[in-house]
PDB file of C-alpha atoms in Angstrom:
ATOM      1  CA  UNK A  61       1.351   3.157  26.223  1.00  0.00           C
ATOM      2  CA  UNK A  62       3.584   5.673  24.403  1.00  0.00           C
ATOM      3  CA  UNK A  63       5.265   2.795  22.510  1.00  0.00           C
ATOM      4  CA  UNK A  64       1.808   1.564  21.340  1.00  0.00           C
ATOM      5  CA  UNK A  65       0.847   5.032  20.157  1.00  0.00           C
ATOM      6  CA  UNK A  66       4.224   5.369  18.397  1.00  0.00           C
ATOM      7  CA  UNK A  67       3.581   2.037  16.676  1.00  0.00           C
ATOM      8  CA  UNK A  68       0.148   3.174  15.626  1.00  0.00           C
ATOM      9  CA  UNK A  69       1.567   6.357  14.150  1.00  0.00           C
ATOM     10  CA  UNK A  70       4.374   4.515  12.295  1.00  0.00           C
ATOM     11  CA  UNK A  71       2.005   1.855  10.934  1.00  0.00           C
ATOM     12  CA  UNK A  72      -0.523   4.512   9.920  1.00  0.00           C
ATOM     13  CA  UNK A  73       2.175   6.331   8.017  1.00  0.00           C
ATOM     14  CA  UNK A  74       3.154   3.102   6.240  1.00  0.00           C
ATOM     15  CA  UNK A  75      -0.497   2.278   5.556  1.00  0.00           C
ATOM     16  CA  UNK A  76      -0.940   5.769   4.100  1.00  0.00           C
ATOM     17  CA  UNK A  77       2.141   5.293   1.901  1.00  0.00           C
ATOM     18  CA  UNK A  78       0.805   2.019   0.526  1.00  0.00           C
ATOM     19  CA  UNK A  79      -2.694   3.563   0.114  1.00  0.00           C
ATOM     20  CA  UNK A  80      -1.235   6.405  -1.895  1.00  0.00           C
ATOM     21  CA  UNK A  81      -0.245   3.837  -4.543  1.00  0.00           C
ATOM     22  CA  UNK A  82      -3.843   2.660  -4.671  1.00  0.00           C
ATOM     23  CA  UNK A  83      -5.048   6.267  -4.656  1.00  0.00           C
ATOM     24  CA  UNK A  84      -2.901   7.187  -7.614  1.00  0.00           C
ATOM     25  CA  UNK A  85      -4.095   4.185  -9.620  1.00  0.00           C
ATOM     26  CA  UNK A  86      -7.664   4.919  -8.591  1.00  0.00           C
ATOM     27  CA  UNK A  87      -7.353   8.452  -9.862  1.00  0.00           C
ATOM     28  CA  UNK A  88      -6.774   7.077 -13.392  1.00  0.00           C
ATOM     29  CA  UNK A  89      -9.503   4.566 -13.053  1.00  0.00           C
ATOM     30  CA  UNK A  90     -11.850   7.313 -11.936  1.00  0.00           C
ATOM     31  CA  UNK A  91     -11.864   8.537 -15.478  1.00  0.00           C
ATOM     32  CA  UNK A  92     -14.047   5.541 -16.403  1.00  0.00           C
ATOM     33  CA  UNK A  93     -17.128   7.216 -14.879  1.00  0.00           C
ATOM     34  CA  UNK A  94     -17.941   4.403 -12.547  1.00  0.00           C
ATOM     35  CA  UNK A  95     -21.216   4.146 -10.661  1.00  0.00           C
ATOM     36  CA  UNK A  96     -21.094   4.578  -6.839  1.00  0.00           C
ATOM     37  CA  UNK A  97     -21.824   0.867  -6.355  1.00  0.00           C
ATOM     38  CA  UNK A  98     -18.747  -0.002  -8.469  1.00  0.00           C
ATOM     39  CA  UNK A  99     -16.618   2.493  -6.574  1.00  0.00           C
ATOM     40  CA  UNK A 100     -17.705   0.907  -3.315  1.00  0.00           C
ATOM     41  CA  UNK A 101     -16.836  -2.655  -4.478  1.00  0.00           C
ATOM     42  CA  UNK A 102     -13.446  -1.565  -5.873  1.00  0.00           C
ATOM     43  CA  UNK A 103     -12.477   0.073  -2.600  1.00  0.00           C
ATOM     44  CA  UNK A 104     -13.612  -2.871  -0.580  1.00  0.00           C
ATOM     45  CA  UNK A 105     -11.727  -5.364  -2.786  1.00  0.00           C
ATOM     46  CA  UNK A 106      -8.485  -3.336  -2.698  1.00  0.00           C
ATOM     47  CA  UNK A 107      -8.908  -3.006   1.142  1.00  0.00           C
ATOM     48  CA  UNK A 108      -9.377  -6.750   1.416  1.00  0.00           C
ATOM     49  CA  UNK A 109      -6.254  -7.478  -0.697  1.00  0.00           C
ATOM     50  CA  UNK A 110      -4.304  -4.971   1.441  1.00  0.00           C
ATOM     51  CA  UNK A 111      -5.228  -7.093   4.453  1.00  0.00           C
ATOM     52  CA  UNK A 112      -4.457 -10.478   2.893  1.00  0.00           C
ATOM     53  CA  UNK A 113      -1.143  -9.631   1.226  1.00  0.00           C
ATOM     54  CA  UNK A 114       0.626  -8.030   4.241  1.00  0.00           C
ATOM     55  CA  UNK A 115      -0.775 -10.781   6.434  1.00  0.00           C
ATOM     56  CA  UNK A 116       0.897 -13.375   4.202  1.00  0.00           C
ATOM     57  CA  UNK A 117       4.018 -11.243   4.119  1.00  0.00           C
ATOM     58  CA  UNK A 118       4.084 -10.950   7.950  1.00  0.00           C
ATOM     59  CA  UNK A 119       3.836 -14.752   8.323  1.00  0.00           C
ATOM     60  CA  UNK A 120       6.754 -15.258   5.925  1.00  0.00           C
ATOM     61  CA  UNK A 121       8.701 -12.358   7.652  1.00  0.00           C
ATOM     62  CA  UNK A 122       8.331 -13.856  11.094  1.00  0.00           C
ATOM     63  CA  UNK A 123       9.547 -17.206   9.817  1.00  0.00           C
ATOM     64  CA  UNK A 124      12.593 -15.491   8.266  1.00  0.00           C
ATOM     65  CA  UNK A 125      13.238 -13.573  11.445  1.00  0.00           C
ATOM     66  CA  UNK A 126      13.301 -16.815  13.484  1.00  0.00           C
ATOM     67  CA  UNK A 127      15.539 -18.453  10.945  1.00  0.00           C
ATOM     68  CA  UNK A 128      18.052 -15.674  10.295  1.00  0.00           C
ATOM     69  CA  UNK A 129      17.908 -13.493  13.430  1.00  0.00           C
ATOM     70  CA  UNK A 130      19.402 -10.020  13.144  1.00  0.00           C
ATOM     71  CA  UNK A 131      20.339 -10.259   9.528  1.00  0.00           C
ATOM     72  CA  UNK A 132      16.605 -10.433   8.773  1.00  0.00           C
ATOM     73  CA  UNK A 133      16.094  -6.885  10.084  1.00  0.00           C
ATOM     74  CA  UNK A 134      18.590  -5.564   7.541  1.00  0.00           C
ATOM     75  CA  UNK A 135      16.764  -7.423   4.843  1.00  0.00           C
ATOM     76  CA  UNK A 136      13.452  -5.878   5.980  1.00  0.00           C
ATOM     77  CA  UNK A 137      14.879  -2.342   5.927  1.00  0.00           C
ATOM     78  CA  UNK A 138      16.406  -2.980   2.429  1.00  0.00           C
ATOM     79  CA  UNK A 139      13.045  -4.206   1.162  1.00  0.00           C
ATOM     80  CA  UNK A 140      11.342  -0.990   2.319  1.00  0.00           C
ATOM     81  CA  UNK A 141      14.116   1.073   0.824  1.00  0.00           C
ATOM     82  CA  UNK A 142      13.905  -0.660  -2.549  1.00  0.00           C
ATOM     83  CA  UNK A 143      10.103  -0.548  -2.594  1.00  0.00           C
ATOM     84  CA  UNK A 144      10.207   3.203  -1.826  1.00  0.00           C
ATOM     85  CA  UNK A 145      12.657   3.806  -4.616  1.00  0.00           C
ATOM     86  CA  UNK A 146      10.618   1.700  -7.051  1.00  0.00           C
ATOM     87  CA  UNK A 147       7.411   3.617  -6.168  1.00  0.00           C
ATOM     88  CA  UNK A 148       9.097   6.961  -6.711  1.00  0.00           C
ATOM     89  CA  UNK A 149      10.544   5.849 -10.064  1.00  0.00           C
ATOM     90  CA  UNK A 150       7.249   4.363 -11.208  1.00  0.00           C
ATOM     91  CA  UNK A 151       5.437   7.591 -10.400  1.00  0.00           C
ATOM     92  CA  UNK A 152       7.341   9.497 -13.106  1.00  0.00           C
ATOM     93  CA  UNK A 153       6.950   6.906 -15.911  1.00  0.00           C
ATOM     94  CA  UNK A 154       4.498   7.833 -18.642  1.00  0.00           C
ATOM     95  CA  UNK A 155       2.303   4.817 -19.229  1.00  0.00           C
ATOM     96  CA  UNK A 156      -0.977   4.406 -20.972  1.00  0.00           C
ATOM     97  CA  UNK A 157      -4.155   3.790 -19.073  1.00  0.00           C
ATOM     98  CA  UNK A 158      -4.700   0.258 -17.897  1.00  0.00           C
ATOM     99  CA  UNK A 159      -7.152  -1.743 -19.947  1.00  0.00           C
ATOM    100  CA  UNK A 160      -8.101  -3.917 -16.956  1.00  0.00           C
ATOM    101  CA  UNK A 161     -11.812  -3.734 -16.323  1.00  0.00           C
ATOM    102  CA  UNK A 162     -12.871  -3.122 -12.714  1.00  0.00           C
ATOM    103  CA  UNK A 163     -15.342  -5.952 -12.818  1.00  0.00           C
ATOM    104  CA  UNK A 164     -15.243  -9.692 -12.009  1.00  0.00           C
ATOM    105  CA  UNK A 165     -11.835 -11.338 -12.535  1.00  0.00           C
ATOM    106  CA  UNK A 166     -10.472  -7.941 -13.785  1.00  0.00           C
ATOM    107  CA  UNK A 167     -11.281  -6.425 -10.412  1.00  0.00           C
ATOM    108  CA  UNK A 168      -9.538  -9.280  -8.561  1.00  0.00           C
ATOM    109  CA  UNK A 169      -6.486  -8.985 -10.790  1.00  0.00           C
ATOM    110  CA  UNK A 170      -6.426  -5.202 -10.342  1.00  0.00           C
ATOM    111  CA  UNK A 171      -6.705  -5.444  -6.514  1.00  0.00           C
ATOM    112  CA  UNK A 172      -3.959  -8.084  -6.422  1.00  0.00           C
ATOM    113  CA  UNK A 173      -1.623  -6.011  -8.606  1.00  0.00           C
ATOM    114  CA  UNK A 174      -2.159  -2.840  -6.560  1.00  0.00           C
ATOM    115  CA  UNK A 175      -1.565  -4.743  -3.300  1.00  0.00           C
ATOM    116  CA  UNK A 176       1.623  -6.559  -4.296  1.00  0.00           C
ATOM    117  CA  UNK A 177       3.805  -3.927  -2.639  1.00  0.00           C
ATOM    118  CA  UNK A 178       1.936  -4.479   0.719  1.00  0.00           C
ATOM    119  CA  UNK A 179       3.307  -8.042   0.720  1.00  0.00           C
ATOM    120  CA  UNK A 180       6.862  -6.676   0.799  1.00  0.00           C
ATOM    121  CA  UNK A 181       6.018  -4.245   3.545  1.00  0.00           C
ATOM    122  CA  UNK A 182       4.288  -7.004   5.482  1.00  0.00           C
ATOM    123  CA  UNK A 183       7.410  -9.131   5.075  1.00  0.00           C
ATOM    124  CA  UNK A 184       9.541  -6.354   6.583  1.00  0.00           C
ATOM    125  CA  UNK A 185       7.071  -5.738   9.407  1.00  0.00           C
ATOM    126  CA  UNK A 186       6.884  -9.487  10.159  1.00  0.00           C
ATOM    127  CA  UNK A 187      10.675  -9.507  10.466  1.00  0.00           C
ATOM    128  CA  UNK A 188      10.507  -6.669  12.988  1.00  0.00           C
ATOM    129  CA  UNK A 189       7.606  -8.231  14.905  1.00  0.00           C
ATOM    130  CA  UNK A 190       4.896  -5.597  14.310  1.00  0.00           C
ATOM    131  CA  UNK A 191       1.417  -6.284  15.769  1.00  0.00           C
ATOM    132  CA  UNK A 192      -0.343  -8.331  13.145  1.00  0.00           C
ATOM    133  CA  UNK A 193      -4.005  -7.355  13.757  1.00  0.00           C
ATOM    134  CA  UNK A 194      -3.206  -3.666  14.030  1.00  0.00           C
ATOM    135  CA  UNK A 195      -1.086  -3.689  10.896  1.00  0.00           C
ATOM    136  CA  UNK A 196      -3.477  -5.468   8.583  1.00  0.00           C
ATOM    137  CA  UNK A 197      -6.521  -3.429   9.790  1.00  0.00           C
ATOM    138  CA  UNK A 198      -4.727  -0.128   9.266  1.00  0.00           C
ATOM    139  CA  UNK A 199      -3.434  -1.264   5.859  1.00  0.00           C
ATOM    140  CA  UNK A 200      -6.886  -2.331   4.737  1.00  0.00           C
ATOM    141  CA  UNK A 201      -8.624   0.731   6.060  1.00  0.00           C
ATOM    142  CA  UNK A 202      -6.217   3.262   4.558  1.00  0.00           C
ATOM    143  CA  UNK A 203      -6.070   1.588   1.192  1.00  0.00           C
ATOM    144  CA  UNK A 204      -9.863   1.275   0.984  1.00  0.00           C
ATOM    145  CA  UNK A 205     -10.533   4.886   1.946  1.00  0.00           C
ATOM    146  CA  UNK A 206      -7.742   6.223  -0.272  1.00  0.00           C
ATOM    147  CA  UNK A 207      -9.042   4.126  -3.164  1.00  0.00           C
ATOM    148  CA  UNK A 208     -12.477   5.583  -2.735  1.00  0.00           C
ATOM    149  CA  UNK A 209     -11.030   9.079  -2.600  1.00  0.00           C
ATOM    150  CA  UNK A 210      -8.953   8.444  -5.709  1.00  0.00           C
ATOM    151  CA  UNK A 211     -11.913   7.107  -7.703  1.00  0.00           C
ATOM    152  CA  UNK A 212     -14.107  10.024  -6.659  1.00  0.00           C
ATOM    153  CA  UNK A 213     -11.508  12.678  -7.454  1.00  0.00           C
ATOM    154  CA  UNK A 214     -10.236  10.937 -10.604  1.00  0.00           C
ATOM    155  CA  UNK A 215     -12.081  13.028 -13.122  1.00  0.00           C
ATOM    156  CA  UNK A 216     -10.855  16.346 -11.734  1.00  0.00           C
ATOM    157  CA  UNK A 217      -7.226  15.796 -10.559  1.00  0.00           C
ATOM    158  CA  UNK A 218      -5.738  12.884 -12.428  1.00  0.00           C
ATOM    159  CA  UNK A 219      -3.131  14.753 -14.398  1.00  0.00           C
ATOM    160  CA  UNK A 220      -2.189  17.054 -11.513  1.00  0.00           C
ATOM    161  CA  UNK A 221      -1.826  14.577  -8.576  1.00  0.00           C
ATOM    162  CA  UNK A 222      -1.393  11.130 -10.182  1.00  0.00           C
ATOM    163  CA  UNK A 223       2.417  10.881 -10.174  1.00  0.00           C
ATOM    164  CA  UNK A 224       2.836  13.025  -7.061  1.00  0.00           C
ATOM    165  CA  UNK A 225       0.598  10.770  -4.943  1.00  0.00           C
ATOM    166  CA  UNK A 226       2.666   7.719  -5.690  1.00  0.00           C
ATOM    167  CA  UNK A 227       5.900   9.639  -5.201  1.00  0.00           C
ATOM    168  CA  UNK A 228       4.785  10.785  -1.775  1.00  0.00           C
ATOM    169  CA  UNK A 229       3.944   7.172  -0.796  1.00  0.00           C
ATOM    170  CA  UNK A 230       7.359   6.023  -2.087  1.00  0.00           C
ATOM    171  CA  UNK A 231       9.121   8.752  -0.117  1.00  0.00           C
ATOM    172  CA  UNK A 232       7.524   7.647   3.133  1.00  0.00           C
ATOM    173  CA  UNK A 233       8.577   4.037   2.589  1.00  0.00           C
ATOM    174  CA  UNK A 234      12.045   5.150   1.539  1.00  0.00           C
ATOM    175  CA  UNK A 235      12.392   7.116   4.762  1.00  0.00           C
ATOM    176  CA  UNK A 236      11.267   4.122   6.938  1.00  0.00           C
ATOM    177  CA  UNK A 237      13.710   1.863   5.065  1.00  0.00           C
ATOM    178  CA  UNK A 238      16.557   4.252   5.820  1.00  0.00           C
ATOM    179  CA  UNK A 239      15.540   4.551   9.451  1.00  0.00           C
ATOM    180  CA  UNK A 240      15.411   0.750   9.839  1.00  0.00           C
ATOM    181  CA  UNK A 241      18.731   0.203   8.103  1.00  0.00           C
ATOM    182  CA  UNK A 242      20.627   2.942   9.916  1.00  0.00           C
ATOM    183  CA  UNK A 243      18.650   3.087  13.251  1.00  0.00           C
ATOM    184  CA  UNK A 244      18.888   6.844  13.703  1.00  0.00           C
TER     185      UNK A 244
END
């Protein structure tokens, strides 16, 4: 039972880390003065993509684990490490606001682009044999809720928290990558 609780805590921390990326992007999008209905749909779409992308990643990761054995675990740790570094670096870049509209195909493209990193994490977790249903539900839930929070708080806190939210998420993934690589 304690191993299950430990897995829930670890997966929740990873889901939070990935959700912080969506949160930081949603903070910027919150400046668009969206209606509550639009905010609801954006959060649901991002949550859905944060279920589908890691699910696909986990399937690929399990295949790689069966094919390559213990080497695959080092690959999974390295992927988390690289993703964490990339998120931290991206948080400090000064980029203009995205011109992607949060409607129709623009919303699908936006949700896909925000959830790409969850594919890599899903790949790593698939290699390590994490519980699929638990993983994807936590990833979807955290990203959806954090997106809603980011959209709602966007007008007030975008300049203050935007880069720091993504940096926090990157730091968590970096720590898990180091833990998996060095098993301390």
